[in-house]
Coordinates of C-alpha atoms in Angstrom, one line a residue:
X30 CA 121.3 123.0 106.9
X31 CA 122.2 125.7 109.7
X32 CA 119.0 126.6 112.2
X33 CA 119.6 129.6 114.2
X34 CA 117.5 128.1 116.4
X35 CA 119.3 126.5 119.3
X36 CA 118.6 122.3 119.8
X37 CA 116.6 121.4 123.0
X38 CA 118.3 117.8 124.4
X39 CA 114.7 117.4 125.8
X40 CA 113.4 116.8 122.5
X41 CA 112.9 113.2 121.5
X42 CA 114.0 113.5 118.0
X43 CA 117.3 115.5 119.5
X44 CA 120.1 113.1 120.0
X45 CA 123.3 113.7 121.7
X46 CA 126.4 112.3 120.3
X47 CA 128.9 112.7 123.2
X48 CA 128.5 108.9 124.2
X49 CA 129.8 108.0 120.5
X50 CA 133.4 111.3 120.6
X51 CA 134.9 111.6 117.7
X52 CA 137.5 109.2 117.0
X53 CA 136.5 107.8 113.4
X54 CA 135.1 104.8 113.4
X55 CA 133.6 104.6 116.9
X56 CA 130.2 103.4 117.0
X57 CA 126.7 103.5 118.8
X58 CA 123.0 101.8 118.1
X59 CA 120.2 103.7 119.3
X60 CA 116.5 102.7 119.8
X61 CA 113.6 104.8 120.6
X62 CA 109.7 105.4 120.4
X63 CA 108.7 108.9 120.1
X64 CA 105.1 110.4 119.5
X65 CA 105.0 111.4 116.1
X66 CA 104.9 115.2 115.1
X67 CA 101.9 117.1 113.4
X68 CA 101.7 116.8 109.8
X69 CA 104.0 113.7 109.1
X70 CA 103.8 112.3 105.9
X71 CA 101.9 113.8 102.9
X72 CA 99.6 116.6 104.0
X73 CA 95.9 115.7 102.7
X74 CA 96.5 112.0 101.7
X75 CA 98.5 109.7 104.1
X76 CA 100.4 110.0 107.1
X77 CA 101.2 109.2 110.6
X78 CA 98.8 110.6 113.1
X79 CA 100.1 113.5 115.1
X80 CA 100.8 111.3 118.8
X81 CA 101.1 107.6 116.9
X82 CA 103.8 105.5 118.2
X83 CA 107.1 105.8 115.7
X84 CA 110.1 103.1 116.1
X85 CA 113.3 104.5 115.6
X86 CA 116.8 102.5 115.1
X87 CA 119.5 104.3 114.8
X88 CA 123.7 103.8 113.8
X89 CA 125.7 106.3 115.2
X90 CA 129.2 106.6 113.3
X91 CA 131.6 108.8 113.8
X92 CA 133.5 110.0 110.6
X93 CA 136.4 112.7 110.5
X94 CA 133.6 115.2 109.0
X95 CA 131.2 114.3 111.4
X96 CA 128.2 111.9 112.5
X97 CA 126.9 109.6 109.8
X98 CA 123.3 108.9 111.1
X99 CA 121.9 105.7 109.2
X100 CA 118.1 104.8 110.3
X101 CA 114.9 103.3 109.9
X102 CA 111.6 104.5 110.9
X103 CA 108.3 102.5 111.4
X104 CA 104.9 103.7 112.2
X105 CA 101.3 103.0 111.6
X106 CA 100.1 105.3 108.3
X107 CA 96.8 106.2 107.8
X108 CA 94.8 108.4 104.9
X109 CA 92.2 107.4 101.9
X110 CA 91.9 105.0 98.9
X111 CA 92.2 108.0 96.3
X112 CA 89.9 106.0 94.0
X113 CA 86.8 104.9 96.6
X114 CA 87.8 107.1 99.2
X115 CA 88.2 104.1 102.2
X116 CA 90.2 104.3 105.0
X117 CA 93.5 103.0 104.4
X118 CA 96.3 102.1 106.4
X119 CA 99.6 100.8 106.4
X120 CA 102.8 99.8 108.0
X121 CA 105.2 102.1 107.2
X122 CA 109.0 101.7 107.3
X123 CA 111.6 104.4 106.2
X124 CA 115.0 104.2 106.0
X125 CA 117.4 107.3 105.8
X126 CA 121.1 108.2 106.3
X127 CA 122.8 111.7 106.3
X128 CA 126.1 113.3 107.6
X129 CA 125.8 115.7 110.5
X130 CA 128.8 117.9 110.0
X131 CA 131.2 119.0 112.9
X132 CA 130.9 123.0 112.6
X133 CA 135.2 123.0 112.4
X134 CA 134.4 120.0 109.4
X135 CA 136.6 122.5 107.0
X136 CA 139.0 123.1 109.4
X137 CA 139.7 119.3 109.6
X138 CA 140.6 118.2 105.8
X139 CA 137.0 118.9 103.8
X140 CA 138.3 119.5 100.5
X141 CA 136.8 122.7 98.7
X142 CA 136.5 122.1 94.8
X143 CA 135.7 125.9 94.2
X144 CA 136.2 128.7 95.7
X145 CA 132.6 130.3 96.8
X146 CA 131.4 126.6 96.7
X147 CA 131.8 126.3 100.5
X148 CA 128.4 128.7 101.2
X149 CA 126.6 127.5 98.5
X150 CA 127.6 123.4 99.4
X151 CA 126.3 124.4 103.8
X152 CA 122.7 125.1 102.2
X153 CA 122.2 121.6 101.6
X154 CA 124.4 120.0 105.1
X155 CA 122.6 119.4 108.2
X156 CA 125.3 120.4 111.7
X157 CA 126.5 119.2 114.9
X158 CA 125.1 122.1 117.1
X159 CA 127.2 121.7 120.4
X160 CA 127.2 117.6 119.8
X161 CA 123.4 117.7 119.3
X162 CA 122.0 116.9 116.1
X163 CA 117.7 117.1 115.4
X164 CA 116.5 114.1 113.4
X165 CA 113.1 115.9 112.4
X166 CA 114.0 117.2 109.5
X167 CA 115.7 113.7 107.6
X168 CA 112.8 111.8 109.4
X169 CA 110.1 113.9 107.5
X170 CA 111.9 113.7 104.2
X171 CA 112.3 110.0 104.6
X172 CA 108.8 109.0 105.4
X173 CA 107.4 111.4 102.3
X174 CA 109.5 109.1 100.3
X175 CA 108.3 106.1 101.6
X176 CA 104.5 106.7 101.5
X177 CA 102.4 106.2 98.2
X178 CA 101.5 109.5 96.7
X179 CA 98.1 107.9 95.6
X180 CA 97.6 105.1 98.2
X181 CA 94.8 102.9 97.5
X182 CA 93.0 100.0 99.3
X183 CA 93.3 97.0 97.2
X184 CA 95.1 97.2 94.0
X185 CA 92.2 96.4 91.9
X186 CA 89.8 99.0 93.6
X187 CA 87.6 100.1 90.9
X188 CA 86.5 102.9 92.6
X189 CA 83.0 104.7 92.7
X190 CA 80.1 104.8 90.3
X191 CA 80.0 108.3 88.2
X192 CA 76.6 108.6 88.7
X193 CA 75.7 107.5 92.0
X194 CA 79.1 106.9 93.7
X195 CA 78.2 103.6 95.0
X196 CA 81.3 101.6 95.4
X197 CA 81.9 99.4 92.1
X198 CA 84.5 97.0 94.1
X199 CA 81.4 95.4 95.9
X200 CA 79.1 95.5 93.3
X201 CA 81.3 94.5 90.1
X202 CA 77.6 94.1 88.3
X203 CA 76.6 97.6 88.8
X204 CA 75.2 99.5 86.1
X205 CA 72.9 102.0 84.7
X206 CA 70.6 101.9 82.0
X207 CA 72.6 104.1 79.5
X208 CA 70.3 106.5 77.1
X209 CA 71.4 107.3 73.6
X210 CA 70.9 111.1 73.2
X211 CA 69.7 110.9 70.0
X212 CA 66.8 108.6 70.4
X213 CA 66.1 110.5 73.5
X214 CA 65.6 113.6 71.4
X215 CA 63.4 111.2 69.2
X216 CA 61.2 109.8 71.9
X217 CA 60.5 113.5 72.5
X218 CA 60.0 114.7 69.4
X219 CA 57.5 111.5 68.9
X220 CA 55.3 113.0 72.2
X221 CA 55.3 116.4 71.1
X222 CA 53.6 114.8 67.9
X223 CA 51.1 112.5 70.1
X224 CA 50.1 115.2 71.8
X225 CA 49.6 117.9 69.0
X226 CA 47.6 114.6 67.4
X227 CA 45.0 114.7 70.7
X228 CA 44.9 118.3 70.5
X229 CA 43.6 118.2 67.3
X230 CA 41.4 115.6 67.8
X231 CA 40.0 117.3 70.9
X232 CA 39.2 120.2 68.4
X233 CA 37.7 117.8 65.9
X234 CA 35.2 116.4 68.8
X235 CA 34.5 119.5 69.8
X236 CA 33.9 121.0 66.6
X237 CA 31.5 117.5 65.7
X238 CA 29.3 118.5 68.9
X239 CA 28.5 121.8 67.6
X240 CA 27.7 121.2 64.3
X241 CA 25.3 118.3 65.8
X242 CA 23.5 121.2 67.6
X243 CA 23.0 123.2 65.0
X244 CA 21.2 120.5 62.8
X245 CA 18.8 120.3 65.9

């Protein structure tokens, strides 16, 4: 993966490989805690937030194609149960590896199966840039891959009530009173008749007092 952009060794997820030269088989451990960047993990559900402390243990070997970089990450995730909508948090721990190529890798025994595979093959290779390499993009893969995609607080979380979104986990017992359509439309069918019935009797009373006046 080529970046026009050139690598800043101030950067903590930059790491220069120097130290390690680039006799195959030569090898170096790293460990280091960096702030984690914005938006790592997966945007919206869980991630590590932007500033948390992130572990990093790294093996540096050296290769006659390059850097093999084998790691493991570990931070602090947080997001939301996806069912009750809690906070949730977990310890997260992601493990990668990838080849940082040396930009003369072809020049020193890469065998091409193809020819034209070469362009098409440095699309999907992360690069030495002047012995730098920048870990940002494997770490970001890596810790997607390693966080649920619909992380949740307990296993069992039954999540929230349809009606009133109460939270069914503490209250396994609650319920509401469910009301069959059909003898709702009966129930009002049955007033509209109560009611026509006072009507009419209200007529019938009224009609009574009249006639009673008229006799007198």
């Amino acid at each position: 993966m080529a970046s026009n952009a050139r690598l800043d060794h101030r950067n903590p997820l930059v790491f220069d490989t120097h130290e390690l030269g680039r006799r195959p088989g030569a090898l170096q451990r790293l460990n280091r805690t960096i702030d984690a960047p914005a938006d790592l993990g997966i945007q919206g559900v869980i991630g590590v937030p932007e500033g948390a402390p992130v572990e990093l243990e790294l093996r540096l070997e050296s290769v006659m194609e390059g850097v093999l970089v084998t790691g493991t990450a570990r931070a602090q995730a947080e997001g939301e149960c996806v069912r009750c909508l809690e906070p949730v948090g977990l310890e997260l721990e992601a493990d990668f590896q990838e080849l940082f190529s040396y930009p003369d890798a072809d020049d020193r025994g890469r065998v091409i199966a193809e020819p034209g595979d070469d362009a098409e093959d440095d699309e999907d290779r992360f690069f030495l840039e002047d012995g730098l390499f920048d870990l940002e993009p494997l770490l970001r893969d890596a810790v997607v891959l390693a966080l649920p995609m619909q992380p949740v607080c307990q296993e069992d979380c039954a999540g929230l009530c349809s009606e009133c979104g109460a939270r069914l986990t503490d209250d396994p017992d609650h319920h509401h009173d469910a009301v069959d359509i059909r003898w709702a439309a009966l129930q009002g069918l049955a007033g509209s008749l109560e009611d026509g019935e006072k009507d009419e009797m209200s007529g019938a009373d009224a009609e009574a007092g009249v006639d009673e006046k008229q006799e007198k």
